[in-house]
mmCIF file of C-alpha atoms in Angstrom:
data_model
loop_
_atom_site.group_PDB
_atom_site.id
_atom_site.type_symbol
_atom_site.label_atom_id
_atom_site.label_comp_id
_atom_site.label_asym_id
_atom_site.label_seq_id
_atom_site.Cartn_x
_atom_site.Cartn_y
_atom_site.Cartn_z
ATOM 1 C CA ASP A 143 0.020 0.010 0.084
ATOM 2 C CA ILE A 144 1.090 3.598 -0.652
ATOM 3 C CA GLN A 145 1.494 5.490 2.545
ATOM 4 C CA MET A 146 0.618 9.200 2.486
ATOM 5 C CA THR A 147 2.327 11.396 5.158
ATOM 6 C CA GLN A 148 1.182 14.988 5.717
ATOM 7 C CA SER A 149 3.004 17.619 7.600
ATOM 8 C CA PRO A 150 2.543 19.398 9.835
ATOM 9 C CA SER A 151 -0.234 17.516 11.686
ATOM 10 C CA SER A 152 -1.460 20.783 13.016
ATOM 11 C CA LEU A 153 -0.790 24.364 12.183
ATOM 12 C CA SER A 154 -1.683 27.644 13.829
ATOM 13 C CA ALA A 155 -1.941 30.732 11.683
ATOM 14 C CA SER A 156 -3.592 34.137 11.601
ATOM 15 C CA VAL A 157 -6.227 35.726 9.289
ATOM 16 C CA GLY A 158 -4.441 37.049 6.287
ATOM 17 C CA ASP A 159 -1.500 34.630 6.512
ATOM 18 C CA ARG A 160 -0.300 32.255 3.828
ATOM 19 C CA VAL A 161 0.186 28.660 4.763
ATOM 20 C CA THR A 162 1.545 25.562 3.069
ATOM 21 C CA ILE A 163 0.688 21.916 3.895
ATOM 22 C CA THR A 164 2.994 19.168 2.572
ATOM 23 C CA CYS A 165 2.003 15.616 1.557
ATOM 24 C CA ARG A 166 4.524 12.914 0.778
ATOM 25 C CA ALA A 167 3.813 9.555 -0.850
ATOM 26 C CA SER A 168 5.854 6.481 -0.038
ATOM 27 C CA GLN A 169 6.313 5.861 -3.697
ATOM 28 C CA GLY A 170 5.767 7.785 -6.875
ATOM 29 C CA ILE A 171 2.193 8.487 -7.765
ATOM 30 C CA SER A 172 2.680 10.825 -10.753
ATOM 31 C CA ASN A 173 0.049 13.630 -10.265
ATOM 32 C CA TYR A 174 -2.749 11.373 -8.968
ATOM 33 C CA LEU A 175 -3.353 13.354 -5.806
ATOM 34 C CA ALA A 176 -6.338 15.170 -4.404
ATOM 35 C CA TRP A 177 -6.805 17.572 -1.629
ATOM 36 C CA PHE A 178 -9.909 17.863 0.612
ATOM 37 C CA GLN A 179 -11.148 20.363 3.243
ATOM 38 C CA GLN A 180 -13.260 19.086 6.182
ATOM 39 C CA LYS A 181 -15.023 21.264 8.833
ATOM 40 C CA PRO A 182 -16.280 19.721 11.975
ATOM 41 C CA GLY A 183 -19.528 17.673 11.548
ATOM 42 C CA LYS A 184 -19.430 18.118 7.771
ATOM 43 C CA ALA A 185 -18.562 15.903 4.812
ATOM 44 C CA PRO A 186 -15.114 16.528 3.120
ATOM 45 C CA LYS A 187 -15.149 18.977 0.281
ATOM 46 C CA SER A 188 -13.060 18.469 -2.768
ATOM 47 C CA LEU A 189 -10.538 21.329 -3.398
ATOM 48 C CA ILE A 190 -7.950 20.040 -5.865
ATOM 49 C CA TYR A 191 -7.463 17.020 -8.186
ATOM 50 C CA ALA A 192 -4.597 15.933 -10.452
ATOM 51 C CA ALA A 193 -2.232 17.699 -7.840
ATOM 52 C CA SER A 194 -2.876 21.151 -9.212
ATOM 53 C CA SER A 195 -6.304 21.446 -10.832
ATOM 54 C CA LEU A 196 -8.858 23.441 -8.908
ATOM 55 C CA GLN A 197 -12.272 22.038 -8.507
ATOM 56 C CA SER A 198 -15.107 24.066 -9.976
ATOM 57 C CA GLY A 199 -16.198 26.790 -7.568
ATOM 58 C CA VAL A 200 -13.089 26.579 -5.383
ATOM 59 C CA PRO A 201 -11.542 29.955 -4.911
ATOM 60 C CA SER A 202 -8.075 30.648 -6.443
ATOM 61 C CA LYS A 203 -6.548 31.267 -3.050
ATOM 62 C CA PHE A 204 -6.070 27.477 -2.930
ATOM 63 C CA SER A 205 -3.390 26.095 -5.028
ATOM 64 C CA GLY A 206 -1.657 22.758 -5.360
ATOM 65 C CA SER A 207 1.628 21.558 -6.788
ATOM 66 C CA GLY A 208 3.960 18.576 -6.949
ATOM 67 C CA SER A 209 4.458 15.375 -8.808
ATOM 68 C CA GLY A 210 5.978 12.030 -8.001
ATOM 69 C CA THR A 211 6.250 11.777 -4.190
ATOM 70 C CA ASP A 212 6.130 15.396 -2.906
ATOM 71 C CA PHE A 213 3.092 17.662 -2.984
ATOM 72 C CA THR A 214 1.997 20.890 -1.449
ATOM 73 C CA LEU A 215 -1.293 22.724 -0.819
ATOM 74 C CA THR A 216 -0.996 26.448 -0.355
ATOM 75 C CA ILE A 217 -3.739 28.649 0.968
ATOM 76 C CA SER A 218 -3.209 32.375 0.609
ATOM 77 C CA SER A 219 -4.845 35.184 2.572
ATOM 78 C CA LEU A 220 -6.436 32.971 5.214
ATOM 79 C CA GLN A 221 -10.017 33.792 6.116
ATOM 80 C CA PRO A 222 -11.991 32.485 9.173
ATOM 81 C CA GLU A 223 -13.827 29.951 6.906
ATOM 82 C CA ASP A 224 -10.456 28.385 5.939
ATOM 83 C CA PHE A 225 -9.764 27.078 9.410
ATOM 84 C CA ALA A 226 -10.429 23.364 8.987
ATOM 85 C CA THR A 227 -8.806 19.989 8.548
ATOM 86 C CA TYR A 228 -7.077 19.259 5.261
ATOM 87 C CA TYR A 229 -6.488 15.737 3.807
ATOM 88 C CA CYS A 230 -4.568 14.537 0.823
ATOM 89 C CA GLN A 231 -5.468 11.297 -0.956
ATOM 90 C CA GLN A 232 -3.574 9.427 -3.668
ATOM 91 C CA TYR A 233 -5.653 7.727 -6.470
ATOM 92 C CA ASP A 234 -2.631 6.135 -8.280
ATOM 93 C CA SER A 235 -3.431 2.686 -7.029
ATOM 94 C CA TYR A 236 -5.630 0.724 -4.699
ATOM 95 C CA PRO A 237 -6.140 1.132 -1.858
ATOM 96 C CA ARG A 238 -6.777 4.863 -2.309
ATOM 97 C CA THR A 239 -4.982 6.039 0.839
ATOM 98 C CA PHE A 240 -5.469 9.306 2.715
ATOM 99 C CA GLY A 241 -2.938 11.383 4.662
ATOM 100 C CA GLN A 242 -3.597 11.533 8.382
ATOM 101 C CA GLY A 243 -4.864 15.156 8.079
ATOM 102 C CA THR A 244 -3.580 18.609 8.878
ATOM 103 C CA ARG A 245 -5.687 20.694 11.355
ATOM 104 C CA LEU A 246 -5.410 24.401 10.598
ATOM 105 C CA GLU A 247 -6.220 26.452 13.594
ATOM 106 C CA ILE A 248 -6.616 30.131 14.301
ATOM 107 C CA LYS A 249 -3.669 31.665 16.226
ATOM 108 C CA GLN B 1 -26.998 20.001 -9.575
ATOM 109 C CA VAL B 2 -25.147 16.971 -8.512
ATOM 110 C CA GLN B 3 -26.252 15.475 -5.134
ATOM 111 C CA LEU B 4 -25.589 12.308 -3.311
ATOM 112 C CA VAL B 5 -28.185 11.628 -0.513
ATOM 113 C CA GLN B 6 -27.376 9.019 2.005
ATOM 114 C CA SER B 7 -29.678 7.089 4.259
ATOM 115 C CA GLY B 8 -30.201 7.899 7.880
ATOM 116 C CA ALA B 9 -28.347 7.037 11.064
ATOM 117 C CA GLU B 10 -28.341 3.412 12.281
ATOM 118 C CA VAL B 11 -27.718 1.747 15.655
ATOM 119 C CA LYS B 12 -26.645 -1.951 15.478
ATOM 120 C CA LYS B 13 -25.610 -4.457 17.887
ATOM 121 C CA PRO B 14 -22.296 -6.275 17.528
ATOM 122 C CA GLY B 15 -22.443 -9.132 15.017
ATOM 123 C CA ALA B 16 -25.241 -7.475 13.036
ATOM 124 C CA SER B 17 -25.090 -5.978 9.507
ATOM 125 C CA VAL B 18 -25.834 -2.620 8.179
ATOM 126 C CA LYS B 19 -26.595 -1.411 4.710
ATOM 127 C CA VAL B 20 -26.131 2.283 3.799
ATOM 128 C CA SER B 21 -27.614 3.752 0.661
ATOM 129 C CA CYS B 22 -26.375 6.730 -1.498
ATOM 130 C CA LYS B 23 -28.848 8.008 -3.991
ATOM 131 C CA ALA B 24 -27.337 10.058 -6.782
ATOM 132 C CA SER B 25 -29.061 12.758 -8.847
ATOM 133 C CA GLY B 26 -28.054 15.468 -11.280
ATOM 134 C CA TYR B 27 -25.701 13.407 -13.485
ATOM 135 C CA THR B 28 -25.618 10.209 -15.449
ATOM 136 C CA PHE B 29 -25.216 7.616 -12.721
ATOM 137 C CA ASN B 30 -23.234 5.039 -14.568
ATOM 138 C CA SER B 31 -20.716 7.536 -15.986
ATOM 139 C CA PHE B 32 -18.918 7.729 -12.538
ATOM 140 C CA GLY B 33 -17.929 5.157 -9.918
ATOM 141 C CA ILE B 34 -18.727 5.506 -6.253
ATOM 142 C CA GLY B 35 -16.211 5.310 -3.515
ATOM 143 C CA TRP B 36 -16.968 4.814 0.228
ATOM 144 C CA VAL B 37 -15.009 6.365 3.085
ATOM 145 C CA ARG B 38 -15.468 6.169 6.718
ATOM 146 C CA GLN B 39 -14.509 8.277 9.651
ATOM 147 C CA ALA B 40 -14.390 6.965 13.279
ATOM 148 C CA PRO B 41 -15.052 9.579 15.983
ATOM 149 C CA GLY B 42 -12.191 12.029 16.206
ATOM 150 C CA GLN B 43 -10.194 10.154 13.582
ATOM 151 C CA GLY B 44 -9.090 10.706 9.969
ATOM 152 C CA LEU B 45 -10.600 9.445 6.741
ATOM 153 C CA GLU B 46 -10.318 5.768 5.954
ATOM 154 C CA TRP B 47 -10.884 4.589 2.262
ATOM 155 C CA MET B 48 -13.191 1.464 2.187
ATOM 156 C CA GLY B 49 -13.615 0.724 -1.420
ATOM 157 C CA TRP B 50 -14.876 1.447 -4.824
ATOM 158 C CA ILE B 51 -17.499 0.390 -7.214
ATOM 159 C CA SER B 52 -17.789 1.139 -10.871
ATOM 160 C CA ALA B 53 -21.346 2.151 -11.633
ATOM 161 C CA TYR B 54 -20.883 1.112 -15.183
ATOM 162 C CA THR B 55 -19.442 -2.421 -14.877
ATOM 163 C CA GLY B 56 -20.152 -3.192 -11.215
ATOM 164 C CA ASP B 57 -16.429 -4.029 -10.642
ATOM 165 C CA THR B 58 -15.410 -3.475 -7.027
ATOM 166 C CA ASN B 59 -12.148 -2.931 -5.106
ATOM 167 C CA TYR B 60 -12.195 -3.281 -1.300
ATOM 168 C CA ALA B 61 -9.805 -2.258 1.494
ATOM 169 C CA GLN B 62 -7.922 -5.283 2.506
ATOM 170 C CA ASN B 63 -8.976 -5.011 6.174
ATOM 171 C CA LEU B 64 -12.653 -5.086 5.206
ATOM 172 C CA GLN B 65 -12.412 -7.944 2.741
ATOM 173 C CA GLY B 66 -14.954 -10.624 3.453
ATOM 174 C CA ARG B 67 -17.220 -8.276 5.483
ATOM 175 C CA VAL B 68 -18.053 -5.501 2.952
ATOM 176 C CA THR B 69 -20.091 -5.560 -0.238
ATOM 177 C CA MET B 70 -20.698 -2.610 -2.471
ATOM 178 C CA THR B 71 -23.444 -2.693 -5.063
ATOM 179 C CA THR B 72 -25.301 -0.331 -7.343
ATOM 180 C CA ASP B 73 -28.868 -0.215 -8.685
ATOM 181 C CA THR B 74 -28.713 1.752 -11.907
ATOM 182 C CA SER B 75 -32.535 1.758 -12.194
ATOM 183 C CA THR B 76 -32.675 3.995 -9.183
ATOM 184 C CA SER B 77 -29.249 5.625 -9.382
ATOM 185 C CA THR B 78 -28.430 4.279 -5.929
ATOM 186 C CA ALA B 79 -25.164 2.867 -4.505
ATOM 187 C CA TYR B 80 -25.100 0.537 -1.444
ATOM 188 C CA MET B 81 -22.551 -0.373 1.069
ATOM 189 C CA GLU B 82 -23.211 -3.401 3.226
ATOM 190 C CA LEU B 83 -20.964 -4.128 6.227
ATOM 191 C CA ARG B 84 -21.417 -7.433 8.043
ATOM 192 C CA SER B 85 -20.346 -8.855 11.479
ATOM 193 C CA LEU B 86 -20.145 -5.372 12.910
ATOM 194 C CA ILE B 87 -17.781 -4.673 15.879
ATOM 195 C CA SER B 88 -17.509 -1.573 18.016
ATOM 196 C CA ASP B 89 -14.565 -0.277 15.905
ATOM 197 C CA ASP B 90 -16.951 -0.036 12.969
ATOM 198 C CA THR B 91 -18.693 2.921 14.764
ATOM 199 C CA ALA B 92 -18.090 5.722 12.341
ATOM 200 C CA VAL B 93 -19.609 8.180 9.919
ATOM 201 C CA TYR B 94 -19.837 6.495 6.420
ATOM 202 C CA TYR B 95 -19.555 8.676 3.275
ATOM 203 C CA CYS B 96 -20.048 7.959 -0.390
ATOM 204 C CA ALA B 97 -18.266 10.068 -2.884
ATOM 205 C CA ARG B 98 -18.482 10.387 -6.663
ATOM 206 C CA GLY B 99 -15.765 9.416 -9.210
ATOM 207 C CA VAL B 100 -12.081 9.114 -9.167
ATOM 208 C CA TYR B 101 -11.655 12.644 -7.866
ATOM 209 C CA SER B 102 -14.275 12.299 -5.135
ATOM 210 C CA ASP B 103 -15.758 15.574 -6.322
ATOM 211 C CA TYR B 104 -19.029 15.320 -4.736
ATOM 212 C CA TRP B 105 -19.822 13.736 -1.326
ATOM 213 C CA GLY B 106 -22.913 12.464 0.487
ATOM 214 C CA GLN B 107 -23.762 14.054 3.792
ATOM 215 C CA GLY B 108 -22.659 11.098 5.764
ATOM 216 C CA THR B 109 -24.377 8.274 7.654
ATOM 217 C CA LEU B 110 -23.584 7.703 11.331
ATOM 218 C CA VAL B 111 -23.405 4.027 12.202
ATOM 219 C CA THR B 112 -23.235 3.215 15.889
ATOM 220 C CA VAL B 113 -22.299 -0.390 16.953
ATOM 221 C CA SER B 114 -23.210 -0.895 20.640
ATOM 222 C CA SER B 115 -24.580 -3.658 22.789
#
């Protein structure tokens, strides 16, 4: 199985900050990576697919990059509604593993 | 608009089975597969498996093999996930999601396993 490791596990930031979350795959997955945002008590929301393609309706403050084993999600100009938990997921092979999540908190 | 609407919360005893439904609307059902993901209380997301709505082919997480069955009914645009021989560790919110990119998600179904 491909292991997905996110860092950091938690992150404190202020409104207006720019933050970057990293996701590392245990083996190469090309660009078969998605990012999701989840708020407490809600279903995950798709942000990015194919490592860097923004889902329809997702604001351009979210951006993704990377290929192979190392990927990043960057969120610019943080707003209160951006404080949530973020997950990466690989869909290169089965099982479709998730990272453990990164909790983004308000400083 | 695309929607995935899941069935309601369930309370089951250990050893029982549960079947969660996921009714799709707003798109051609058999053009996308359905993935199932669960989330235990306070934990991260766990991928459970995938079913092609076109062929019915499935792929399950190894730790659930033998206990889980995913099916679809194209006549009603509904996907189903059945989990058998429930244990307390199966207590979780269960989600369905559309397609390879999981671009749309159901609202979640809480399954509680308790004696």
